[in-house]
Amino acid sequence: MRNSAHGTITQLSLLAIIFVAFALRAFRLGDQELRGDEAFGYFFSLRSYGSILRDTLRLHEPHPVASYFLQKAWIGLAGHTEFALRFISTWFGVLAVALIYWLGRQLMLPVSTATLATMLLAISPYAVWHSQDARMYTISLAFTLASTGLAIRVWQGRGCMAGYLYVLVSWLALHTHYFAAFVILAQNVFAVGVALQRDQRQRFNQWLRLQILLGLLYLPWLVLARGILVSYQGTGDSPPIGVMLHRSLSAFAVGETLPAEPRVIFTWLAAALSLCGAWRLASTHPHSQRALGLLTLYLAIPLLATWAGARSRPIFNERYLIAAVPPFYLLIAAAIGNNGGRKRSPYFLSFAPRLLSFAAFSILLFGDVASLYRYYADPAYSKTLGWRELAAALDRLSAGMPAEMVRLVDNRPDPTLWYYYTGPVPHGTLPPAAYDREGAKQEVAAWVQSGVQRVVLAMKTSKGWDEDGIAQAVLSERFALIAEMPVGVWTVQVYVRPPQEMTPIHVAFANGLTLVEASVQPSRLAPGGVLAVHLRWRGTANALRGSEKIFLHLVDADGALVAQTDRPFGVTELQMSTVSYGILLPNILPPGEYRLLVGLYDPAKEGSPRWLTVTGADFVELGLVHTG
């Protein structure tokens, strides 16, 4: 009866932990914007299965195809929202929480140890972050967990089915992330060690056959992708081993949202707890000692292999280490759980260390909670950069114009913007390749040739692509900059070209200048957009003192000013064939007709008098524009 009640409590506890894991991972799942890698994965998954396979090899995509295949199948059912894209990671993240308990029991660790490890993974800020990221990392975590648990069942002689499932799951893990190979390497090192220590020749021969089968199944892909593995240069760094250990253990312990100083403390706490857990496992049952051997290899080999691989090229990144998380949490849990079977020890060698471990464990849990709070609540640690706001701004600034006459560009390749911008205007990147000034010139010339009259550029610091301002320089050669506005971390600029045909005006001013022609684009206004005004003047420089300005006013039916722009007006403007101006429109613009007025004034004179036309008017009405 007691065992039955204890089993019921354990099951209810596990269900509660899994529910918490799901709640943490589903909470605000679609609130944050996609980051660049997520958007890349989304667009990559939109291709056909054959194209995904071919393009992975052709483009030297550094991750294999399983997660892209899975995402393609999923979005066909669930849709293309941020929530839908990330739910795959959430599902596998929750599955991993259940699997770590199963792995702990396969290792014959006590229920309390396996349950504590399950709780640690459930609330891990590191695991939660990846479970809310539309990438392959939690898929890799779940597959490598299942692979290791099935490997134990193979070593225990649990039948052929376990072996075939092991090969299938391991094969899927290798096709999800290349670094899954480090977990399989750890399994093989452990298998060799067990075979050397005990007479396990028959089981080792079975294990060896499974490894040969796995290798043969994976070999075709390995041959095809060998160029990727050799040539990939990475986007991470190459830290010293001490820095690597600190970054890895602190990320596993409390994620990456706490300040640097506290994370050092949590690194030491986590390291001390894992060592304490290792000591407790080493001093109990032989099966706990064997579990310690596997967990040590399972943690150390992925860490050290990833670090060693980054010595010659910058490929180290904390997210590549996710497969090493389970042994880390199982070792920490072993420091607290009731491992049983220990020989009686003096007070200070038994109770006191456990009390200190419990205190350190409690501090670690506090760090997890604080890190999760910052992840959910602090914008500084959000993935959201303002892509939605930027996409909306591009939509407004291109509104009212025929789509074929506009181009939207950014000055660095990031697919995230084009996930959020879903309008009809063609878009791309300028320059089209890193530092490609000639390519940018050819692109802009092609736009001019095809009749493009407006280009909206979303610009920010573009290290490694366009830090020299090629996009701005090349656009300025063929287009006029008429508006600029900050949007999040970007600067958005609007460039225009005048139409070939403009409306005749022929309004003469009293001092010898004549406004010859004008054009306004678009005629239907979009709130928050920009109105482009093109003017052609005729006159001599003698008519100007050098202090004049031009004003453009947009007024409503009652004559109230709605929007305006004022710019210096001098000899340069007279010498240009066409001068282009932009009026940024307010975000709230009631439907109706608006009058567009233009005039000149001299702010250097008392009262800033306006210039008068020969008919005595102090402005010229260019026409009516509409909204709504």
XYZ file of C-alpha atoms in Angstrom:
628
model
C 0.000 0.000 0.000
C 2.808 2.360 0.909
C 4.612 1.692 -2.370
C 1.366 2.250 -4.272
C 0.791 5.583 -2.540
C 4.394 6.595 -3.168
C 4.044 5.682 -6.838
C 0.869 7.745 -7.125
C 2.575 10.748 -5.554
C 5.496 10.364 -7.963
C 3.182 10.198 -10.966
C 1.237 13.270 -9.820
C 4.505 15.111 -9.208
C 5.738 14.271 -12.694
C 2.464 15.371 -14.252
C 2.671 18.655 -12.332
C 6.266 19.189 -13.466
C 5.386 18.462 -17.089
C 2.439 20.848 -16.860
C 4.742 23.570 -15.487
C 7.234 22.837 -18.265
C 4.535 23.228 -20.897
C 3.147 26.381 -19.268
C 6.571 28.057 -19.155
C 7.263 27.154 -22.760
C 3.835 28.101 -24.130
C 3.608 31.372 -22.150
C 3.774 34.309 -24.598
C 5.141 31.916 -27.199
C 4.131 34.099 -30.124
C 4.656 37.490 -28.476
C 8.303 37.995 -29.268
C 9.386 38.545 -32.841
C 11.313 35.952 -34.762
C 15.054 36.343 -34.736
C 17.151 36.005 -37.866
C 17.878 32.267 -37.630
C 14.213 31.511 -36.982
C 13.147 33.500 -40.031
C 15.840 31.820 -42.139
C 14.580 28.405 -41.054
C 11.030 29.417 -41.913
C 11.873 30.534 -45.444
C 14.117 27.514 -45.947
C 11.204 25.262 -44.965
C 8.920 26.827 -47.576
C 10.894 25.115 -50.346
C 10.048 21.664 -51.634
C 11.600 18.693 -49.855
C 13.912 18.142 -52.796
C 14.947 21.799 -52.839
C 15.651 21.735 -49.104
C 17.932 18.770 -49.653
C 19.710 20.269 -52.654
C 19.999 23.780 -51.242
C 21.366 22.532 -47.925
C 24.297 21.100 -49.866
C 24.557 23.865 -52.468
C 24.423 26.746 -49.973
C 26.537 24.925 -47.371
C 23.770 25.304 -44.783
C 25.508 24.294 -41.515
C 22.591 22.242 -40.169
C 21.192 19.032 -41.672
C 17.697 18.660 -43.047
C 15.523 16.819 -40.479
C 14.266 19.914 -38.649
C 13.473 21.686 -41.947
C 11.506 18.674 -43.183
C 9.617 18.550 -39.900
C 8.869 22.267 -39.944
C 7.675 22.124 -43.542
C 5.196 19.377 -42.688
C 4.086 21.209 -39.540
C 3.420 24.641 -41.026
C 1.302 22.984 -43.694
C -1.004 21.946 -40.862
C -0.599 24.677 -38.241
C 0.083 27.809 -40.268
C 2.845 30.401 -40.386
C 2.423 32.427 -37.175
C 5.227 32.821 -34.654
C 3.284 30.584 -32.245
C 2.894 27.853 -34.844
C 6.528 28.000 -35.938
C 7.801 27.756 -32.375
C 5.372 25.107 -31.161
C 7.532 22.317 -32.593
C 10.369 23.419 -30.304
C 7.928 23.725 -27.410
C 6.608 20.208 -27.965
C 10.064 18.655 -28.153
C 11.167 20.750 -25.173
C 8.353 19.280 -23.070
C 9.113 15.806 -24.435
C 12.713 16.256 -23.290
C 11.469 17.028 -19.771
C 9.670 13.677 -19.703
C 12.626 11.883 -21.262
C 15.126 13.064 -18.665
C 13.096 11.305 -15.975
C 13.001 8.178 -18.116
C 16.774 8.394 -18.649
C 17.367 8.771 -14.916
C 15.354 5.635 -14.252
C 17.141 3.757 -17.038
C 20.358 4.638 -15.212
C 18.747 3.129 -12.068
C 18.979 6.420 -10.242
C 16.483 6.883 -7.393
C 13.067 8.342 -8.124
C 13.924 11.472 -6.143
C 17.037 12.143 -8.222
C 15.248 11.595 -11.535
C 12.346 13.792 -10.392
C 14.619 16.630 -9.298
C 16.450 16.516 -12.627
C 13.082 16.651 -14.390
C 12.147 19.732 -12.380
C 15.474 21.406 -13.172
C 15.025 20.888 -16.905
C 11.389 22.009 -16.691
C 12.267 25.414 -15.230
C 15.672 25.840 -16.887
C 15.841 29.327 -18.479
C 18.280 27.913 -21.017
C 15.888 25.125 -22.013
C 12.851 27.429 -21.955
C 14.606 29.889 -24.294
C 15.334 27.150 -26.817
C 11.816 25.738 -26.428
C 10.522 29.141 -27.579
C 12.930 29.320 -30.520
C 11.903 27.979 -33.922
C 15.136 26.076 -34.448
C 16.350 22.515 -34.114
C 17.939 22.627 -30.676
C 15.174 21.100 -28.520
C 14.579 18.516 -31.257
C 18.250 17.579 -30.927
C 17.901 17.528 -27.134
C 14.934 15.134 -27.241
C 16.496 12.820 -29.816
C 19.852 12.569 -28.016
C 18.068 11.952 -24.698
C 16.019 9.166 -26.277
C 19.121 7.790 -27.994
C 21.028 7.562 -24.706
C 18.112 5.946 -22.878
C 17.734 3.362 -25.649
C 21.492 2.753 -25.622
C 21.201 1.777 -21.943
C 18.397 -0.633 -22.785
C 20.609 -2.176 -25.481
C 23.447 -2.593 -22.977
C 20.972 -4.202 -20.584
C 19.928 -6.717 -23.232
C 16.310 -5.542 -23.485
C 15.724 -7.117 -26.917
C 16.134 -6.335 -30.600
C 13.398 -3.715 -30.706
C 15.407 -1.425 -28.411
C 18.371 -1.761 -30.771
C 16.404 -0.872 -33.880
C 14.734 2.052 -32.124
C 18.162 3.196 -30.976
C 19.458 3.223 -34.551
C 16.384 5.087 -35.823
C 16.430 7.765 -33.110
C 20.206 8.225 -33.342
C 19.965 8.538 -37.126
C 17.288 11.220 -36.711
C 19.464 12.988 -34.132
C 22.401 13.077 -36.544
C 20.148 14.495 -39.258
C 18.937 17.187 -36.839
C 22.275 18.536 -35.614
C 25.782 17.400 -36.447
C 26.932 17.767 -32.836
C 24.635 14.874 -31.860
C 27.644 12.807 -32.941
C 29.397 13.870 -29.730
C 26.677 12.203 -27.634
C 26.969 9.028 -29.698
C 30.731 9.194 -29.231
C 30.204 9.391 -25.459
C 27.919 6.335 -25.641
C 30.583 4.370 -27.506
C 33.395 5.333 -25.141
C 31.216 4.159 -22.248
C 30.330 0.920 -24.073
C 34.004 0.146 -24.638
C 34.756 0.868 -20.990
C 31.982 -1.456 -19.801
C 33.136 -4.193 -22.186
C 36.688 -3.923 -20.867
C 35.623 -4.050 -17.227
C 33.226 -6.955 -17.454
C 32.623 -9.965 -19.669
C 30.138 -8.310 -21.984
C 31.484 -9.582 -25.286
C 28.122 -10.761 -26.637
C 26.348 -7.505 -25.811
C 29.265 -5.456 -27.081
C 29.163 -7.373 -30.372
C 25.459 -6.538 -30.628
C 26.248 -2.891 -29.853
C 28.994 -2.872 -32.475
C 26.604 -4.230 -35.102
C 24.145 -1.443 -34.286
C 26.890 1.151 -34.653
C 27.891 -0.281 -38.025
C 24.257 -0.179 -39.140
C 23.918 3.412 -37.929
C 27.135 4.362 -39.701
C 26.040 2.771 -42.969
C 22.690 4.560 -42.835
C 24.332 7.905 -42.120
C 27.298 7.493 -44.491
C 25.521 8.703 -47.669
C 24.621 12.005 -46.063
C 28.060 12.315 -44.508
C 29.656 11.916 -47.922
C 27.328 14.487 -49.495
C 27.793 17.003 -46.671
C 31.526 16.569 -46.125
C 32.227 19.932 -47.764
C 29.960 21.688 -45.264
C 31.696 20.107 -42.282
C 35.112 21.106 -43.617
C 34.394 24.594 -44.932
C 31.916 26.056 -42.431
C 33.585 28.994 -40.666
C 30.913 29.711 -38.092
C 29.430 32.827 -36.547
C 30.523 32.252 -32.961
C 33.927 32.583 -31.334
C 36.879 30.564 -30.024
C 37.023 31.045 -26.229
C 39.759 29.705 -23.941
C 38.748 26.581 -22.064
C 38.134 28.427 -18.786
C 35.853 30.946 -20.487
C 34.083 28.112 -22.286
C 33.391 26.290 -19.022
C 32.108 29.436 -17.332
C 29.823 30.350 -20.231
C 28.542 26.811 -20.614
C 27.871 26.069 -16.947
C 26.338 29.464 -16.252
C 24.039 29.116 -19.274
C 22.991 25.645 -18.137
C 22.494 26.846 -14.572
C 20.571 30.111 -14.978
C 20.386 30.961 -18.672
C 21.836 34.118 -20.170
C 19.648 36.936 -18.849
C 21.341 37.646 -15.515
C 24.159 40.208 -15.139
C 27.714 38.930 -15.539
C 28.712 39.176 -11.860
C 25.919 36.971 -10.428
C 26.414 34.465 -13.217
C 29.956 33.832 -11.958
C 28.507 32.909 -8.574
C 25.928 30.591 -10.128
C 28.653 28.969 -12.231
C 30.588 28.037 -9.119
C 27.437 26.863 -7.330
C 26.447 24.673 -10.267
C 29.971 23.257 -10.585
C 30.091 22.516 -6.850
C 26.684 20.829 -6.929
C 27.564 18.682 -9.924
C 30.816 17.607 -8.243
C 28.914 16.856 -5.068
C 26.441 14.803 -7.097
C 29.305 12.952 -8.742
C 30.833 12.206 -5.309
C 27.528 10.874 -3.997
C 27.069 8.626 -7.018
C 30.643 7.390 -6.731
C 30.140 6.399 -3.084
C 26.916 4.387 -3.460
C 25.808 1.330 -5.473
C 27.906 -0.030 -8.344
C 25.077 0.815 -10.754
C 25.280 4.437 -9.527
C 28.988 4.388 -10.219
C 28.312 3.150 -13.746
C 25.709 5.898 -14.123
C 28.341 8.406 -13.024
C 30.697 7.136 -15.707
C 28.121 7.593 -18.451
C 26.968 11.001 -17.172
C 30.549 12.237 -16.976
C 31.232 11.218 -20.581
C 27.809 12.517 -21.677
C 28.646 15.952 -20.248
C 32.382 16.212 -20.874
C 32.697 14.923 -24.448
C 30.153 17.305 -26.071
C 31.605 20.242 -24.122
C 35.230 19.497 -24.901
C 34.611 18.388 -28.490
C 32.658 21.577 -29.264
C 35.383 23.665 -27.651
C 38.171 21.793 -29.478
C 36.377 22.193 -32.804
C 36.251 25.958 -32.228
C 39.985 26.345 -31.702
C 40.705 26.682 -35.433
C 37.489 28.489 -36.443
C 34.922 30.574 -34.546
C 32.062 28.079 -34.186
C 31.576 27.979 -30.417
C 28.116 28.988 -29.260
C 26.254 28.030 -26.092
C 23.211 26.820 -28.006
C 25.283 24.105 -29.688
C 25.748 22.508 -26.262
C 22.096 21.731 -25.548
C 22.628 17.966 -25.826
C 24.946 18.174 -22.775
C 22.240 19.593 -20.500
C 20.686 16.295 -19.239
C 23.799 14.901 -17.511
C 24.423 18.318 -15.938
C 20.979 18.371 -14.318
C 21.148 14.704 -13.318
C 24.456 15.294 -11.523
C 23.061 18.325 -9.683
C 19.953 16.348 -8.745
C 22.166 13.552 -7.403
C 23.620 16.021 -4.895
C 20.156 16.532 -3.379
C 18.212 13.356 -4.083
C 18.046 10.362 -1.792
C 20.507 8.067 -3.505
C 20.181 5.357 -0.881
C 22.484 2.483 -0.185
C 25.349 4.560 1.189
C 27.376 3.274 4.067
C 26.839 5.154 7.266
C 29.244 8.072 7.562
C 30.090 10.517 10.314
C 27.714 13.459 10.678
C 29.900 16.012 8.882
C 30.439 13.596 5.974
C 26.726 12.953 5.379
C 24.192 15.412 6.749
C 26.301 18.580 6.616
C 27.261 18.258 2.912
C 23.645 17.559 2.003
C 22.516 20.591 3.972
C 25.038 22.771 2.124
C 23.984 21.211 -1.171
C 20.350 21.947 -0.417
C 21.210 25.576 0.344
C 23.177 25.891 -2.914
C 20.356 24.162 -4.778
C 17.828 26.649 -3.358
C 19.994 29.587 -4.479
C 20.217 28.021 -7.928
C 16.422 27.761 -8.102
C 16.165 31.417 -7.118
C 18.535 32.273 -9.964
C 16.358 30.303 -12.392
C 13.245 32.189 -11.320
C 15.005 35.560 -11.568
C 16.395 34.687 -14.993
C 12.991 33.571 -16.274
C 11.407 36.780 -15.014
C 13.969 38.879 -16.881
C 13.494 36.785 -19.999
C 9.742 37.310 -19.990
C 9.597 40.894 -18.678
C 12.804 42.741 -19.567
C 12.862 44.122 -23.146
C 16.669 44.096 -23.038
C 16.573 40.286 -23.218
C 13.740 40.008 -25.711
C 14.228 38.719 -29.218
C 11.988 41.563 -30.358
C 13.949 44.273 -32.160
C 11.043 46.128 -33.788
C 10.592 44.134 -37.004
C 6.820 44.475 -36.831
C 7.110 48.237 -36.426
C 9.623 48.424 -39.265
C 7.436 46.341 -41.585
C 4.472 48.607 -40.822
C 6.608 51.685 -41.564
C 7.714 50.247 -44.913
C 4.105 49.515 -45.739
C 3.082 53.116 -44.963
C 6.014 54.693 -46.806
C 5.306 52.719 -49.960
C 1.519 53.100 -49.815
C -0.379 54.762 -52.633
C 2.245 53.975 -55.255
C 1.951 51.144 -57.816
C 3.963 48.227 -56.439
C 6.091 47.960 -59.588
C 7.246 51.572 -59.118
C 8.610 50.985 -55.579
C 11.418 48.922 -54.074
C 11.987 48.083 -50.418
C 15.561 47.309 -49.416
C 17.669 46.755 -46.341
C 21.438 47.174 -46.183
C 22.148 43.763 -44.686
C 20.654 40.364 -45.494
C 18.162 39.429 -42.792
C 15.089 37.396 -43.760
C 13.220 38.439 -40.617
C 12.018 41.698 -42.163
C 10.511 39.878 -45.093
C 8.660 37.520 -42.767
C 6.897 40.524 -41.251
C 6.473 42.565 -44.406
C 3.799 40.810 -46.456
C 2.852 43.592 -48.881
C 3.100 43.453 -52.683
C 6.180 45.663 -53.143
C 9.327 43.838 -54.395
C 12.140 43.794 -51.830
C 15.753 42.844 -51.458
C 19.159 43.764 -50.066
C 21.498 46.526 -51.211
C 24.338 45.882 -51.829
C 23.360 42.423 -53.122
C 26.603 40.917 -51.796
C 29.060 41.985 -49.118
C 30.844 45.217 -50.139
C 29.552 44.784 -53.713
C 29.467 48.397 -54.916
C 29.358 47.461 -58.602
C 26.548 45.010 -57.998
C 24.626 47.716 -56.130
C 25.093 50.157 -59.018
C 23.819 47.614 -61.508
C 20.806 46.900 -59.320
C 19.897 50.577 -58.994
C 20.405 51.155 -62.726
C 18.021 48.288 -63.446
C 15.427 49.907 -61.184
C 15.737 53.210 -63.039
C 15.433 51.411 -66.356
C 12.242 49.656 -65.239
C 10.621 52.893 -64.051
C 11.022 52.622 -60.282
C 10.320 56.021 -58.736
C 10.593 55.326 -54.995
C 13.038 53.287 -52.895
C 12.598 52.829 -49.160
C 15.824 51.838 -47.402
C 15.880 50.265 -43.925
C 19.394 50.865 -42.674
C 21.449 49.994 -39.610
C 25.061 49.198 -38.828
C 25.997 46.333 -41.107
C 29.296 44.884 -39.996
C 30.711 42.524 -42.565
C 28.355 43.698 -45.301
C 27.931 47.471 -45.729
C 29.621 49.469 -42.985
C 30.904 51.887 -45.668
C 27.408 53.075 -46.624
C 27.342 51.645 -50.141
C 23.539 51.485 -50.198
C 23.148 55.192 -49.415
C 25.914 56.293 -51.769
C 24.664 54.333 -54.763
C 21.044 55.343 -54.256
C 22.032 59.004 -53.964
C 23.611 58.885 -57.427
C 20.279 58.158 -59.141
C 17.617 59.105 -56.573
C 16.950 62.048 -54.243
C 16.662 61.558 -50.480
C 13.424 63.232 -49.358
C 12.689 61.787 -45.904
C 14.392 60.074 -43.010
C 12.950 58.699 -39.800
C 14.081 56.429 -36.942
C 12.198 53.149 -36.516
C 13.461 51.021 -33.645
C 17.144 50.317 -34.218
C 16.878 51.275 -37.892
C 17.032 54.504 -39.853
C 14.500 54.464 -42.671
C 15.189 56.656 -45.691
C 12.943 57.418 -48.660
C 14.547 58.044 -52.056
C 12.596 59.209 -55.116
C 12.916 60.028 -58.798
C 10.540 62.453 -60.542
C 8.130 61.119 -63.126
C 8.932 61.715 -66.776
C 5.864 63.907 -67.197
C 4.927 66.652 -64.729
C 2.026 69.070 -64.493
C 2.647 72.581 -65.949
C 2.310 75.366 -63.345
C 4.005 78.502 -64.760
C 3.509 80.724 -61.733
C 5.886 83.711 -61.675
C 7.099 85.371 -58.481
C 7.589 89.118 -58.296
C 11.362 88.898 -58.060
C 11.922 86.905 -61.219
C 11.574 83.222 -60.298
C 9.032 80.970 -61.990
C 7.642 77.671 -60.776
C 7.403 75.831 -64.082
C 6.147 72.310 -63.336
C 5.177 70.162 -60.383
C 4.263 66.573 -59.563
C 2.855 65.081 -56.366
C 3.067 61.367 -55.515
C 0.892 59.718 -54.444
C -2.404 61.504 -54.910
C -4.065 59.342 -52.249
C -2.410 59.787 -48.871
C -1.599 57.080 -46.354
C -1.476 58.071 -42.663
C 2.118 57.856 -41.487
C 3.382 57.795 -45.067
C 5.336 60.308 -47.081
C 4.165 62.678 -49.804
C 6.770 63.285 -52.521
C 6.687 66.695 -54.226
C 8.747 67.346 -57.373
C 9.265 70.950 -58.558
C 10.986 72.556 -61.536
C 12.098 76.198 -61.303
C 13.373 78.766 -63.749
C 15.209 81.974 -62.870
C 18.557 83.568 -62.202
C 20.749 83.475 -59.150
C 20.569 87.264 -58.888
C 17.026 86.945 -57.574
C 18.271 85.173 -54.408
C 20.028 86.581 -51.333
C 21.077 83.110 -50.110
C 18.905 83.028 -46.995
C 15.601 81.983 -48.594
C 13.638 78.895 -47.725
C 10.871 76.965 -49.416
C 7.835 75.743 -47.523
C 5.396 72.984 -48.405
C 2.183 72.931 -46.378
C -0.582 70.374 -46.346
C -3.777 71.953 -45.043
C -7.261 70.577 -44.499
C -10.549 71.970 -45.816
C -10.605 74.568 -43.009
C -7.091 75.771 -43.788
C -5.559 74.158 -40.671
C -1.960 72.967 -41.107
C -1.714 69.168 -41.123
C 1.905 68.566 -42.189
C 4.781 70.590 -43.563
C 8.397 70.703 -44.566
C 10.771 73.687 -44.829
C 14.078 73.511 -46.680
C 16.754 76.000 -47.732
C 16.305 77.301 -51.274
C 19.324 78.582 -53.174
C 21.282 78.550 -56.399
C 21.642 74.775 -56.353
C 17.889 74.317 -56.506
C 17.703 76.641 -59.512
C 20.434 74.741 -61.314
C 18.805 71.341 -60.790
C 16.366 70.130 -63.425
C 13.993 68.903 -60.710
C 14.022 69.358 -56.952
C 12.290 66.691 -54.840
C 10.875 67.156 -51.350
C 9.126 64.912 -48.867
C 6.369 65.629 -46.357
C 6.073 63.066 -43.579
C 2.390 62.609 -42.833
C 0.929 62.181 -39.332
C -0.152 58.725 -38.212
C -3.693 60.024 -37.723
C -5.078 61.607 -40.864
C -8.869 61.880 -41.076
C -10.467 61.032 -44.433
C -11.065 63.949 -46.768
C -9.468 66.393 -49.194
C -6.272 68.293 -48.436
C -4.680 71.226 -50.243
C -0.962 71.264 -50.968
C 0.632 74.713 -50.855
C 4.145 75.819 -51.785
C 5.894 79.144 -51.310
C 9.133 80.946 -50.537
C 10.108 83.122 -47.574
C 13.201 84.823 -46.169
C 13.791 84.066 -42.460
C 16.762 86.513 -42.445
C 14.383 89.435 -42.792
C 12.265 90.778 -40.003
C 8.992 88.934 -39.827
C 10.209 86.248 -42.284
C 8.169 87.718 -45.151
C 6.897 85.417 -47.876
C 7.656 86.043 -51.513
C 4.661 87.174 -53.520
C 3.621 85.995 -56.939
C 2.998 88.532 -59.695
C -0.680 88.281 -58.814
C 0.004 89.147 -55.161
C -0.466 85.657 -53.637
C 2.021 84.452 -51.007
C 1.710 80.758 -51.926
C 0.946 78.519 -54.892
C -1.642 75.777 -54.602
C -0.307 72.628 -56.268
C -3.585 70.749 -56.094
C -5.742 68.473 -53.967
C -4.781 65.154 -52.434
C -7.079 62.701 -50.709
C -7.081 60.193 -47.913
C -9.538 57.533 -46.843
